[in-house]
Coordinates of C-alpha atoms and ligand atoms in Angstrom, one line a residue:
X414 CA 19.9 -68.6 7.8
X415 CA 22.2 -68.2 10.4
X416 CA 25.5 -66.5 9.4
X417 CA 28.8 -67.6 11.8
X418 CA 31.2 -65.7 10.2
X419 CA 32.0 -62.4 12.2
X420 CA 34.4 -60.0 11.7
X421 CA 34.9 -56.5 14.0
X422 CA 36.2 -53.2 13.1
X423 CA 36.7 -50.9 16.0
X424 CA 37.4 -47.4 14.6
X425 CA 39.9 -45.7 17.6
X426 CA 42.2 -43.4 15.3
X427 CA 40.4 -40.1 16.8
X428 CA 43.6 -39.1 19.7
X429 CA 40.6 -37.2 21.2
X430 CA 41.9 -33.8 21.5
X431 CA 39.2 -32.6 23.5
X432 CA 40.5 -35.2 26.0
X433 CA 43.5 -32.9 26.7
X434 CA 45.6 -35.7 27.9
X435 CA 48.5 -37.4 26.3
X436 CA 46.9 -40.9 27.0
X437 CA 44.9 -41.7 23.5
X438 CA 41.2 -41.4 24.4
X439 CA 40.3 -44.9 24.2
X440 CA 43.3 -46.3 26.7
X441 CA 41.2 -44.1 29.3
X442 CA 39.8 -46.8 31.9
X443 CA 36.3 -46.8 32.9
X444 CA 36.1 -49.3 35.8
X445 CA 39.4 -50.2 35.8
X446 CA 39.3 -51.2 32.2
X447 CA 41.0 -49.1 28.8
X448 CA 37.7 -48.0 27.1
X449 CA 39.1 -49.9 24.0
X450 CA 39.1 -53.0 25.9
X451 CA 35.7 -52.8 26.8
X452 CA 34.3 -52.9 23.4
X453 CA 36.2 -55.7 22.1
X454 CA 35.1 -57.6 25.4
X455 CA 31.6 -56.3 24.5
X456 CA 31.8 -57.5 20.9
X457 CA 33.8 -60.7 21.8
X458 CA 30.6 -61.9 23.2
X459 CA 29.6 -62.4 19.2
X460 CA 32.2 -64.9 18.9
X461 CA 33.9 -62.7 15.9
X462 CA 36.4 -64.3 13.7
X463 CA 38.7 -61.7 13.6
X464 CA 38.8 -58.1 15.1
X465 CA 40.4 -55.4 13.4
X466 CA 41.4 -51.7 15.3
X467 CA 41.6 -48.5 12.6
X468 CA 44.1 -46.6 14.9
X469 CA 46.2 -43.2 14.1
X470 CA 49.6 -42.7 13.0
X471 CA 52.1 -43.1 16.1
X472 CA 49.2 -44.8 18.2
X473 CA 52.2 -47.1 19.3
X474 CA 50.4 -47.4 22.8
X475 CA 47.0 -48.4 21.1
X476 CA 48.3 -50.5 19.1
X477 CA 49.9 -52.3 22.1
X478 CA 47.0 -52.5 23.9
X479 CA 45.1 -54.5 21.1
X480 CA 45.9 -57.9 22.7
X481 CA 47.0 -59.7 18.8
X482 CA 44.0 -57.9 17.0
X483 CA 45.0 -56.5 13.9
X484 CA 45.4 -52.7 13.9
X485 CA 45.5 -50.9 10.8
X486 CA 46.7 -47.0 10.4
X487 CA 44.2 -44.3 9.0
X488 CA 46.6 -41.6 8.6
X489 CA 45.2 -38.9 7.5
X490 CA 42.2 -39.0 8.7
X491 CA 38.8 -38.7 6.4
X492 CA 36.3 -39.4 8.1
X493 CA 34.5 -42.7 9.1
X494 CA 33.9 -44.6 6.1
X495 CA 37.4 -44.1 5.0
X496 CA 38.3 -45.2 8.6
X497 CA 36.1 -48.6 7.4
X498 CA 37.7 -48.7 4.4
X499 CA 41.4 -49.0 5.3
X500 CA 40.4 -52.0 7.1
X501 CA 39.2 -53.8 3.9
X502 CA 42.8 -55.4 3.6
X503 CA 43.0 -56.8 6.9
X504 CA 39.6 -58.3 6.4
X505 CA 40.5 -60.3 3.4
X506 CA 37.5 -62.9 2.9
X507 CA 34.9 -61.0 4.6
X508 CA 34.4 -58.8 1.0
X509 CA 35.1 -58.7 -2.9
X510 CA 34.1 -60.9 -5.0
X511 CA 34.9 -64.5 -2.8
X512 CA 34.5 -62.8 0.4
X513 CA 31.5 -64.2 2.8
X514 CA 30.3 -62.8 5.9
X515 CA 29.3 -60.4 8.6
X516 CA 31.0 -57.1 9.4
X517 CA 30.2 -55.2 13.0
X518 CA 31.2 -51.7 13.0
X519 CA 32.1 -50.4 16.5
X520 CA 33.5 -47.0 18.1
X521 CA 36.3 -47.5 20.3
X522 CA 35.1 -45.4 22.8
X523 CA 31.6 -46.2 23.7
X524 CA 32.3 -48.3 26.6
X525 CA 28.6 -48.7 27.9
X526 CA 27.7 -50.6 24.9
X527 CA 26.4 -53.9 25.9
X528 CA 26.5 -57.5 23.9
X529 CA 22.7 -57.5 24.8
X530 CA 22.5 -54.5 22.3
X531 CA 24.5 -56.1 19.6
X532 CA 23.0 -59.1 20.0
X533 CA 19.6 -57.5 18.9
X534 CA 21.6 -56.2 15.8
X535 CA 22.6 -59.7 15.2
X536 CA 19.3 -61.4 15.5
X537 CA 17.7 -58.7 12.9
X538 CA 19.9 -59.3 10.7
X539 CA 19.4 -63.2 10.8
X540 CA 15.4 -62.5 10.6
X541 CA 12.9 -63.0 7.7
X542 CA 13.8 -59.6 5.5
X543 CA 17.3 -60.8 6.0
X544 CA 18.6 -56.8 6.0
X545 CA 21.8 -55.8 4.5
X546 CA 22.4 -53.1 7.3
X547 CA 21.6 -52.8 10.3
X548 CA 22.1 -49.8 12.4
X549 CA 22.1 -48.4 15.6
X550 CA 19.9 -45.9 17.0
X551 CA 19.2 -44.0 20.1
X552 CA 16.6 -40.8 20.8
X553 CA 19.2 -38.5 23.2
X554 CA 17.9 -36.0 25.4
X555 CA 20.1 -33.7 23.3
X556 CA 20.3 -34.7 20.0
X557 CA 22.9 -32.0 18.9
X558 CA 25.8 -33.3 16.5
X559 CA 24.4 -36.2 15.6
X560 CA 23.5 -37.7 12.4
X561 CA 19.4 -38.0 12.0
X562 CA 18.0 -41.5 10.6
X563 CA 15.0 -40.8 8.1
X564 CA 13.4 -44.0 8.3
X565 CA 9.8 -45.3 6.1
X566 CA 6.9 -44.6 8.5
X567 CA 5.2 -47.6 6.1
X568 CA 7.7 -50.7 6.4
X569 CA 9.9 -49.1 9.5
X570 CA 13.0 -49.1 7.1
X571 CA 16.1 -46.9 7.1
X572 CA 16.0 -44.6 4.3
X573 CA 19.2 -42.8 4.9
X574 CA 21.2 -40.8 7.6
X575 CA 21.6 -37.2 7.3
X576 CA 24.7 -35.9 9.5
X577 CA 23.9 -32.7 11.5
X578 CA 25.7 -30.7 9.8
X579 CA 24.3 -31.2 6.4
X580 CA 20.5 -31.8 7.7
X581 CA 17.9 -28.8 7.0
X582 CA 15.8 -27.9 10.1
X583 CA 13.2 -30.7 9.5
X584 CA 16.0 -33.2 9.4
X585 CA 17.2 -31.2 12.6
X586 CA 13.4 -32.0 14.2
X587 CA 13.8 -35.8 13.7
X588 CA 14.7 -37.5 17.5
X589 CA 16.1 -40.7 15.8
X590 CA 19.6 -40.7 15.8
X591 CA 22.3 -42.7 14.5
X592 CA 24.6 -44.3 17.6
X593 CA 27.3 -45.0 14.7
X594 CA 27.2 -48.8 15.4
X595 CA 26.6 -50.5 12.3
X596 CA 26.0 -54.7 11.4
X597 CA 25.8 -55.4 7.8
X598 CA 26.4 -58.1 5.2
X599 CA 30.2 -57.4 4.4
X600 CA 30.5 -58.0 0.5
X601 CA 27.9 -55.4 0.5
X602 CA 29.1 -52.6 2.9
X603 CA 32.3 -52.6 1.2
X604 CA 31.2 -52.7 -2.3
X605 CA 28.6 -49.1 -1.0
X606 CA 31.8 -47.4 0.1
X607 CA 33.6 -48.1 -2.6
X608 CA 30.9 -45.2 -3.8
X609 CA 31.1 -42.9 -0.7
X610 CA 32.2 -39.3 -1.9
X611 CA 33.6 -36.3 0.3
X612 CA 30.9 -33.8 -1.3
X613 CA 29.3 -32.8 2.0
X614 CA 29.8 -30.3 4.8
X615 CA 33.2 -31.8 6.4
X616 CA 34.2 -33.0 3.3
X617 CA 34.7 -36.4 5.0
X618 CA 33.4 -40.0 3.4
X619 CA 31.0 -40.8 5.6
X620 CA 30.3 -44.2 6.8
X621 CA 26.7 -43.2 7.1
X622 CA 26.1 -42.8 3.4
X623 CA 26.1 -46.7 3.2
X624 CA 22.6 -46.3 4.2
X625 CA 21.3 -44.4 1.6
X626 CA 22.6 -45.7 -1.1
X627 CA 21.6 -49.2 0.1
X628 CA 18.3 -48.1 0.1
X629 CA 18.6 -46.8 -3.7
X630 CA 19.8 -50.1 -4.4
X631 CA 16.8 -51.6 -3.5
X632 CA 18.5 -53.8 -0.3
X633 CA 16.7 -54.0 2.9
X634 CA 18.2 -51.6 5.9
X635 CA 16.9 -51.5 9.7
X636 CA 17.4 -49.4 12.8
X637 CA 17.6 -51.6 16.1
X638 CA 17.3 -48.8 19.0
X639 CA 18.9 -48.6 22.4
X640 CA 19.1 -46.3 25.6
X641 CA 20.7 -43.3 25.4
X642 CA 23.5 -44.4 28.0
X643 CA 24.8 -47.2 26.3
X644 CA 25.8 -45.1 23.4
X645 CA 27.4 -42.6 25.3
X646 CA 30.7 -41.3 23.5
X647 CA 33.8 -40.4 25.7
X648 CA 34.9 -37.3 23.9
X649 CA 36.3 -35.2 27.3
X650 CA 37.3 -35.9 31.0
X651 CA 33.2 -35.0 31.9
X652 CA 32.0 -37.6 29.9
X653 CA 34.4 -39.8 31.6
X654 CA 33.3 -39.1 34.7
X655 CA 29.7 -39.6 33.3
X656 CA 30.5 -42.9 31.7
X657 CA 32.2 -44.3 35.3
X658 CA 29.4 -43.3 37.3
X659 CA 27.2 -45.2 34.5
X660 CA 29.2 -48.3 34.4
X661 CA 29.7 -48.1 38.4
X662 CA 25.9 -48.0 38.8
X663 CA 25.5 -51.0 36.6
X664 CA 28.1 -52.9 38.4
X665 CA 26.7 -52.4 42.1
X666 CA 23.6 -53.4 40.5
X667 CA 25.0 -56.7 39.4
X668 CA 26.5 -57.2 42.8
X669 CA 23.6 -56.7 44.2
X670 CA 21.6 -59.1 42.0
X671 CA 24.2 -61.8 42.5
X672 CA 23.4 -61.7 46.9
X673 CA 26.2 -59.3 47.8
X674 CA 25.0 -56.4 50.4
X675 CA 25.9 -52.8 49.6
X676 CA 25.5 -51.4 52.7
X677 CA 25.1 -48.0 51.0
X678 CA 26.2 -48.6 47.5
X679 CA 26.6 -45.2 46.0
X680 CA 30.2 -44.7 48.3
X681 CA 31.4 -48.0 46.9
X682 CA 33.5 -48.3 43.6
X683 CA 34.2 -51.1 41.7
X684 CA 36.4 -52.7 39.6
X685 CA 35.1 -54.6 35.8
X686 CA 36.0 -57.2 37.0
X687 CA 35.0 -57.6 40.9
X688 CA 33.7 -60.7 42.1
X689 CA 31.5 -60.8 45.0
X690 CA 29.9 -64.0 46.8
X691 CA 26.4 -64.7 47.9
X692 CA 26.4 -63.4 51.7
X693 CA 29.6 -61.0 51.5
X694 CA 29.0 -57.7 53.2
X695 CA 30.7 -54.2 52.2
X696 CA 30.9 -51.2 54.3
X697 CA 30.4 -48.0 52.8
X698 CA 33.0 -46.5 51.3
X699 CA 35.1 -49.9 50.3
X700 CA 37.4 -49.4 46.6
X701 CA 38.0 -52.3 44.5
X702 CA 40.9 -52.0 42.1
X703 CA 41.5 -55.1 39.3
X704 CA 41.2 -58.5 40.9
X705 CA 39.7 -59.1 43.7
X706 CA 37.4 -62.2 44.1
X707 CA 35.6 -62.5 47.9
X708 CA 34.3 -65.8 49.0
X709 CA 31.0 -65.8 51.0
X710 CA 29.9 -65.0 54.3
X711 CA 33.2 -62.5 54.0
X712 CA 32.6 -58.6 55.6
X713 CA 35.0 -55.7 53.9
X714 CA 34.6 -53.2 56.6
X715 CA 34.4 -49.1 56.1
X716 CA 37.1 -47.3 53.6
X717 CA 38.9 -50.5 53.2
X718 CA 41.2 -50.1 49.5
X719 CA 41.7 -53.7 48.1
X720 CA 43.7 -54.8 44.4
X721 CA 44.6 -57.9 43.4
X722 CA 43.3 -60.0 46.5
X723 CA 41.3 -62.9 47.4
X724 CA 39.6 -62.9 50.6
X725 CA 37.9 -66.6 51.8
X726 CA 34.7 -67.2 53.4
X727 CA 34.1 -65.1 56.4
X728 CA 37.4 -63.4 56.2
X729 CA 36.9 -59.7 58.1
X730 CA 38.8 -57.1 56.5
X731 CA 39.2 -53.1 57.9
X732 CA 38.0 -50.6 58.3
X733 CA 40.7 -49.1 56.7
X734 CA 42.5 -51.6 55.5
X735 CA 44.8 -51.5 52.4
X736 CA 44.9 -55.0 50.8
X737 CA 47.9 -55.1 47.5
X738 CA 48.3 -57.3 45.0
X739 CA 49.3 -60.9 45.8
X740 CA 47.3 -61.0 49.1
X741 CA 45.2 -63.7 49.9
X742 CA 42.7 -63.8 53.2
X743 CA 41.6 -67.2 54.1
X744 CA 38.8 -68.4 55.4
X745 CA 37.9 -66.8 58.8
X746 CA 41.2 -64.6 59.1
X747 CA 41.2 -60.8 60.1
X748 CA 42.7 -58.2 59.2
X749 CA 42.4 -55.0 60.9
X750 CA 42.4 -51.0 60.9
X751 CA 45.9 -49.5 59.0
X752 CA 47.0 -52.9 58.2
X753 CA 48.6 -52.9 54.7
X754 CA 49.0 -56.5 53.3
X755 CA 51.3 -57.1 49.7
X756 CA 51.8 -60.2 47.9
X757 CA 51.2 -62.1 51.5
X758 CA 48.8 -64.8 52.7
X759 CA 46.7 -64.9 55.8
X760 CA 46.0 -68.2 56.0
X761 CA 42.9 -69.8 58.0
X762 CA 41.8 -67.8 61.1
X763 CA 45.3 -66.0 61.0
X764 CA 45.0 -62.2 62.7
X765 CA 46.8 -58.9 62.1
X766 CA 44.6 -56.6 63.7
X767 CA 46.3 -53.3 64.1
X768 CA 48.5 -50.8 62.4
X769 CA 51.2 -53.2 60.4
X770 CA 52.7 -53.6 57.0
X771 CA 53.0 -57.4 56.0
X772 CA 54.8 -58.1 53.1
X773 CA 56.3 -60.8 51.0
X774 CA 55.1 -63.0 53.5
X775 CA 52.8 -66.1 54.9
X776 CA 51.2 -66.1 58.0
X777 CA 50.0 -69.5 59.2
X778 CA 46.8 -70.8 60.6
X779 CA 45.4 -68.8 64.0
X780 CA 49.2 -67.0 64.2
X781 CA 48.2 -63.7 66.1
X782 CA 50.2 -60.6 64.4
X783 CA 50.4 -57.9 67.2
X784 CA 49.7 -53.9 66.9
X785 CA 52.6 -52.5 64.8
X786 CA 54.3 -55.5 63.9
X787 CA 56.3 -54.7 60.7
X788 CA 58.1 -56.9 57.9
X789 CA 60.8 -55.9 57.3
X790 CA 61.3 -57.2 53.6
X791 CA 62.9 -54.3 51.6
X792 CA 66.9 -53.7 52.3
X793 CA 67.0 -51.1 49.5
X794 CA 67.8 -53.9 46.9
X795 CA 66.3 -56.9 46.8
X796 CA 62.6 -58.0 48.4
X797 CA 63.1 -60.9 51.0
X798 CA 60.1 -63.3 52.3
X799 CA 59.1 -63.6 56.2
X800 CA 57.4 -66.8 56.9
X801 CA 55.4 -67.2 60.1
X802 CA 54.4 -70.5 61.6
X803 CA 50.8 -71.5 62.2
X804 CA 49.9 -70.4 66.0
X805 CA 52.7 -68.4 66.4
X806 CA 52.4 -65.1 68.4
X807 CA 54.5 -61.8 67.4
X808 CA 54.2 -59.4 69.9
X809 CA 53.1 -55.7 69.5
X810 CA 55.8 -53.7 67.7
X811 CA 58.3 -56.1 66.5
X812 CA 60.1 -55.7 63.3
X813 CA 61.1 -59.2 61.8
X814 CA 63.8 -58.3 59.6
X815 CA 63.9 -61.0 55.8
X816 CA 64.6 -63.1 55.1
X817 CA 63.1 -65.0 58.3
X818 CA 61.7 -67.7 59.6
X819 CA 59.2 -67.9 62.7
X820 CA 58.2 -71.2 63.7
X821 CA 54.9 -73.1 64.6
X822 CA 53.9 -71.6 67.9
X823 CA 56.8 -69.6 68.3
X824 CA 56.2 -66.3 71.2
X825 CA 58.0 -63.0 69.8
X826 CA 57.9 -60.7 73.0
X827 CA 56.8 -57.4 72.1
X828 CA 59.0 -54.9 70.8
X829 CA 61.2 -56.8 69.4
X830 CA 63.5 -57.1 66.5
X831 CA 63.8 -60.1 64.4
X832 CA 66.8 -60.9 62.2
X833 CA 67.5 -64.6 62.9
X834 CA 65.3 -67.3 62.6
X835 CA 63.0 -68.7 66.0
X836 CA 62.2 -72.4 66.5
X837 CA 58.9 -73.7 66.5
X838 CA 57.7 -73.4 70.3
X839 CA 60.3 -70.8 71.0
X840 CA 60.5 -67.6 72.6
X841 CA 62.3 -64.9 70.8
X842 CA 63.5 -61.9 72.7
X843 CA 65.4 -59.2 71.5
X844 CA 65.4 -55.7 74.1
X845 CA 67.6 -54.0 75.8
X846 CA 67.5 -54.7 79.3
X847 CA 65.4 -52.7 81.5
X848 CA 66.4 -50.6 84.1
X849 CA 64.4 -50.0 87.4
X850 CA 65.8 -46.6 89.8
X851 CA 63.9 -46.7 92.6
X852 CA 62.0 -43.0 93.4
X853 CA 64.5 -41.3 90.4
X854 CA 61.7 -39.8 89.0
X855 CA 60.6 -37.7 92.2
X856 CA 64.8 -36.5 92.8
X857 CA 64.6 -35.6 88.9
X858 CA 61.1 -33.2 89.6
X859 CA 62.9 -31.9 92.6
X860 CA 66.1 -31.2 90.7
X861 CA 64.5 -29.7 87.4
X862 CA 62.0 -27.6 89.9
X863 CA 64.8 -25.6 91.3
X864 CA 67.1 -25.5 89.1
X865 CA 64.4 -23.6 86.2
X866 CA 63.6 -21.2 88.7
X867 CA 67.4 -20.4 89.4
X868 CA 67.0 -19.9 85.6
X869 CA 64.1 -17.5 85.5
X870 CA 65.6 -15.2 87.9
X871 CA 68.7 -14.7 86.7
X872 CA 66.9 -14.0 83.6
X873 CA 68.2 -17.2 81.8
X874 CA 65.5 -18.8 81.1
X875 CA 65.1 -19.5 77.5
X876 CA 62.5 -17.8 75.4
X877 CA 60.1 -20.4 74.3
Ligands
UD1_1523 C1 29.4 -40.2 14.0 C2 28.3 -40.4 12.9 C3 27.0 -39.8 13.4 C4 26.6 -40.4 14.7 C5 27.8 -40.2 15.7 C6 27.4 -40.9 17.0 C7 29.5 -40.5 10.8 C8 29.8 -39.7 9.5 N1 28.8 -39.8 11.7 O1 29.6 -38.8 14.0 O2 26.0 -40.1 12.4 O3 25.5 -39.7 15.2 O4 29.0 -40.7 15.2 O5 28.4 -40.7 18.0 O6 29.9 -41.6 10.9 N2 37.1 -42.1 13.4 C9 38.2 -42.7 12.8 N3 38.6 -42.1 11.6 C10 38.1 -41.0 11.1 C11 37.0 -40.4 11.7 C12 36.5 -41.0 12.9 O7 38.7 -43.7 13.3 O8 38.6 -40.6 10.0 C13 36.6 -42.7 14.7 C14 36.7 -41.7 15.9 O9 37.9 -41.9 16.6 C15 35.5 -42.1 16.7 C16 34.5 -42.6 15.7 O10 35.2 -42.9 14.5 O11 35.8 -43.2 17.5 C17 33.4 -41.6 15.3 O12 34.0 -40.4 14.8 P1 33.5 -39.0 15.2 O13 34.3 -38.0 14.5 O14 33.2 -38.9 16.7 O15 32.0 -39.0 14.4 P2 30.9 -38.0 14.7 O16 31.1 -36.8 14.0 O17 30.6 -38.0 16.2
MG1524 MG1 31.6 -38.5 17.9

């Protein structure tokens, strides 16, 4: 039987104290990306129905960050089978008496989870013993804190789970442990907590006590088991750290598998949602922020930092470039060392090779941007838009001043500064004019010579 009705529950009201931040634990990014968001990306790959997030009281931020989920408040919190419970409203239809469907039980911040994982859950569920419950299960290197799964060594099925701190030393000797993640047949994991007490160490109602009273029931329950590193819980800023370098690792891998070269991927960090071409090259020590897409045959050269950019085929960015959001490379363009680019295009075989800031700005086909060239798009108020014609030519160290206009092979001479605009084909000059004194500089030596030693032996020569 295959059963199409999903609903989520992602439990998130924890704040995380151990976080010691003011952020609630699951907004923390891994890869770019709030850990929340990550597992109701993960779990949107089930196709659910509906997705409900248990938050905390005055999670306002959370809550905000649910994209139109419902959120439901847990205040106080008992534990996580209450946490399940106060969702039981907002999944009307999935329970009770009428109520039809499948309920997936997630923590908000395990962000290495994949849909693989749940998918396996799913697929068990569907099989021939048709379980009730399914749960999650993982054999850490270190299994302290977590709750032990006594499972039938005849028919492979979940007896019950036994947190750690109610479990007896030969509970304590079991390597099976619960990852929290749980997939069952919803009429029947709300009617079991309906008869979850609080009699237990924490005095919480644990979600985990589904299990074992399913199994008094007579209802089939199964553990699906996964790596350790996908159920790796973010509960402090080390096993942040530990989770990024996880979820970076996985992400140069996929970069890898889908043609991109890493020249030495270790030193590069990227962003969830990167996207590298066949045949694109990256230097070491290149970061992605969000949204950057790069067309093939493109090269991002050594300690480049790019956000919200599209580069073309064969575009050549860096080394040590900054590339800001709204930029777009085209096809064969360059951008060179300390070049900062914002909410600009490069547009096909364009150049800005050395030390400038282009902003608010287009730069047409094969124009040539010289060193230090500067737009000037800010007065203090308002941001203004420099457009430069295809083929045009802007000589080293010009400021054009925006709003302004360069037009199709238009010559800026070098130094200048731009506040009106140039025709196409033009020259545009703007210096003040220079001055030649023939053999000046030899009468000022002579001059300077004897006038400092004058200086020293009257003894007025200034300390330096
Ligand atoms: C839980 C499991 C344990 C498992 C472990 C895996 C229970 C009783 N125990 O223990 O078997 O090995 O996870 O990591 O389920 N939460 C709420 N409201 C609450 C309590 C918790 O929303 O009242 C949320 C937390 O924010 C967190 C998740 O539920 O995201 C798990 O809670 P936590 O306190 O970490 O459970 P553990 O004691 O680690
Ligand atoms: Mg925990």
């Amino acid at each position: 039987m295959t059963e199409h009705r999903l609903a989520v529950v992602v439990l998130a009201a924890g704040m995380g104290t151990r976080m010691k931040s003011s952020r609630p634990k699951v907004l923390h990014e891994v890869a770019g990306k709030p850990m929340l968001h990550h597992v109701l990306d993960t779990s949107a790959a089930l196709a659910p129905e509906r997705s409900v997030v248990v938050i905390g009281a005055g999670m306002e931020a959370v809550e905000a960050a649910c994209r139109g989920h419902r959120t439901v408040v847990q205040s106080p919190q008992k534990g996580t089978g209450h946490a399940v419970a106060c969702a039981s409203e907002a999944l009307e239809g999935f329970h009770g008496a009428n109520g039809r469907g499948t309920v997936l039980v997630l923590y908000g911040d395990t962000p290495l989870l994949t849909s693989e994982t749940l998918r396996r859950m799913a697929a068990l569920r569907e099989g021939p013993d048709a379980p009730a419950l399914v749960a999650l299960g993982f054999r850490p290197a270190d299994t302290t804190g977590y709750g032990r799964m006594l499972v039938d060594p005849g028919d492979g099925r979940l007896l019950r789970i036994v947190e750690a701190a109610d479990a007896g030393p030969d509970e304590l000797a079991i390597g099976l442990c619960n990852g929290g993640i749980l997939l069952g047949d919803g009429p029947t994991l709300f009617s079991l907590l309906e008869r979850v007490g609080n009699d237990n160490a924490k005095g919480e109602y644990y979600l985990t006590d589904v299990y074992g009273l399913a199994a008094e029931a007579g209802l089939t329950t199964r553990v699906v088991e996964a790596d350790e590193e996908e159920l790796l819980g973010v509960n402090a800023q080390a096993e942040l750290a530990h989770a990024e370098a996880a979820m970076q690792r996985r992400l140069r891998a996929a970069a890898m598998a889908g043609g991109a070269t890493l020249i030495d991927p270790e030193t590069v960090w990227l962003s969830h949602d990167t996207e590298l071409s066949p045949d694109v090259v990256i230097e070491p020590g290149v970061f992605f922020g969000p949204g950057v897409t790069v067309e093939s045959g493109a090269r991002i050269r050594a300690f480049s930092h790019l956000e919200g950019a599209h580069l073309g085929a064969g575009a050549v960015v860096g080394p040590y470039a900054r590339l800001r959001p709204g930029t777009r490379i085209d096809a064969g363009a360059r951008v060179g060392n300390f070049v900062e680019v914002k909410n600009a295009v490069l547009e096909p075989g364009a150049k800005a090779n050395h030390l400038s800031y282009i902003g608010d700005a287009r730069v047409g086909a094969k124009a040539n941007v010289g060193a230090g060239t500067i737009t000037c798009n800010y007065d203090g108020f308002g941001k203004f838009r420099t457009e430069i014609g295809a083929g045009a030519f802007i000589g080293s160290n010009t400021a054009l001043v925006a709003p302004v206009k360069i037009g199709d092979g238009a010559l800026v001479a070098a130094g200048s500064t731009i506040s009106r605009d140039v025709g196409d084909d033009d020259v545009a000059i703007e210096r003040a004019k220079q001055q030649i004194r023939p053999g000046a500089a030899a009468r000022f030596r002579q001059f300077r010579g004897a006038t400092a030693s004058a200086e020293r032996k009257s003894g007025k020569a200034k300390a330096l």
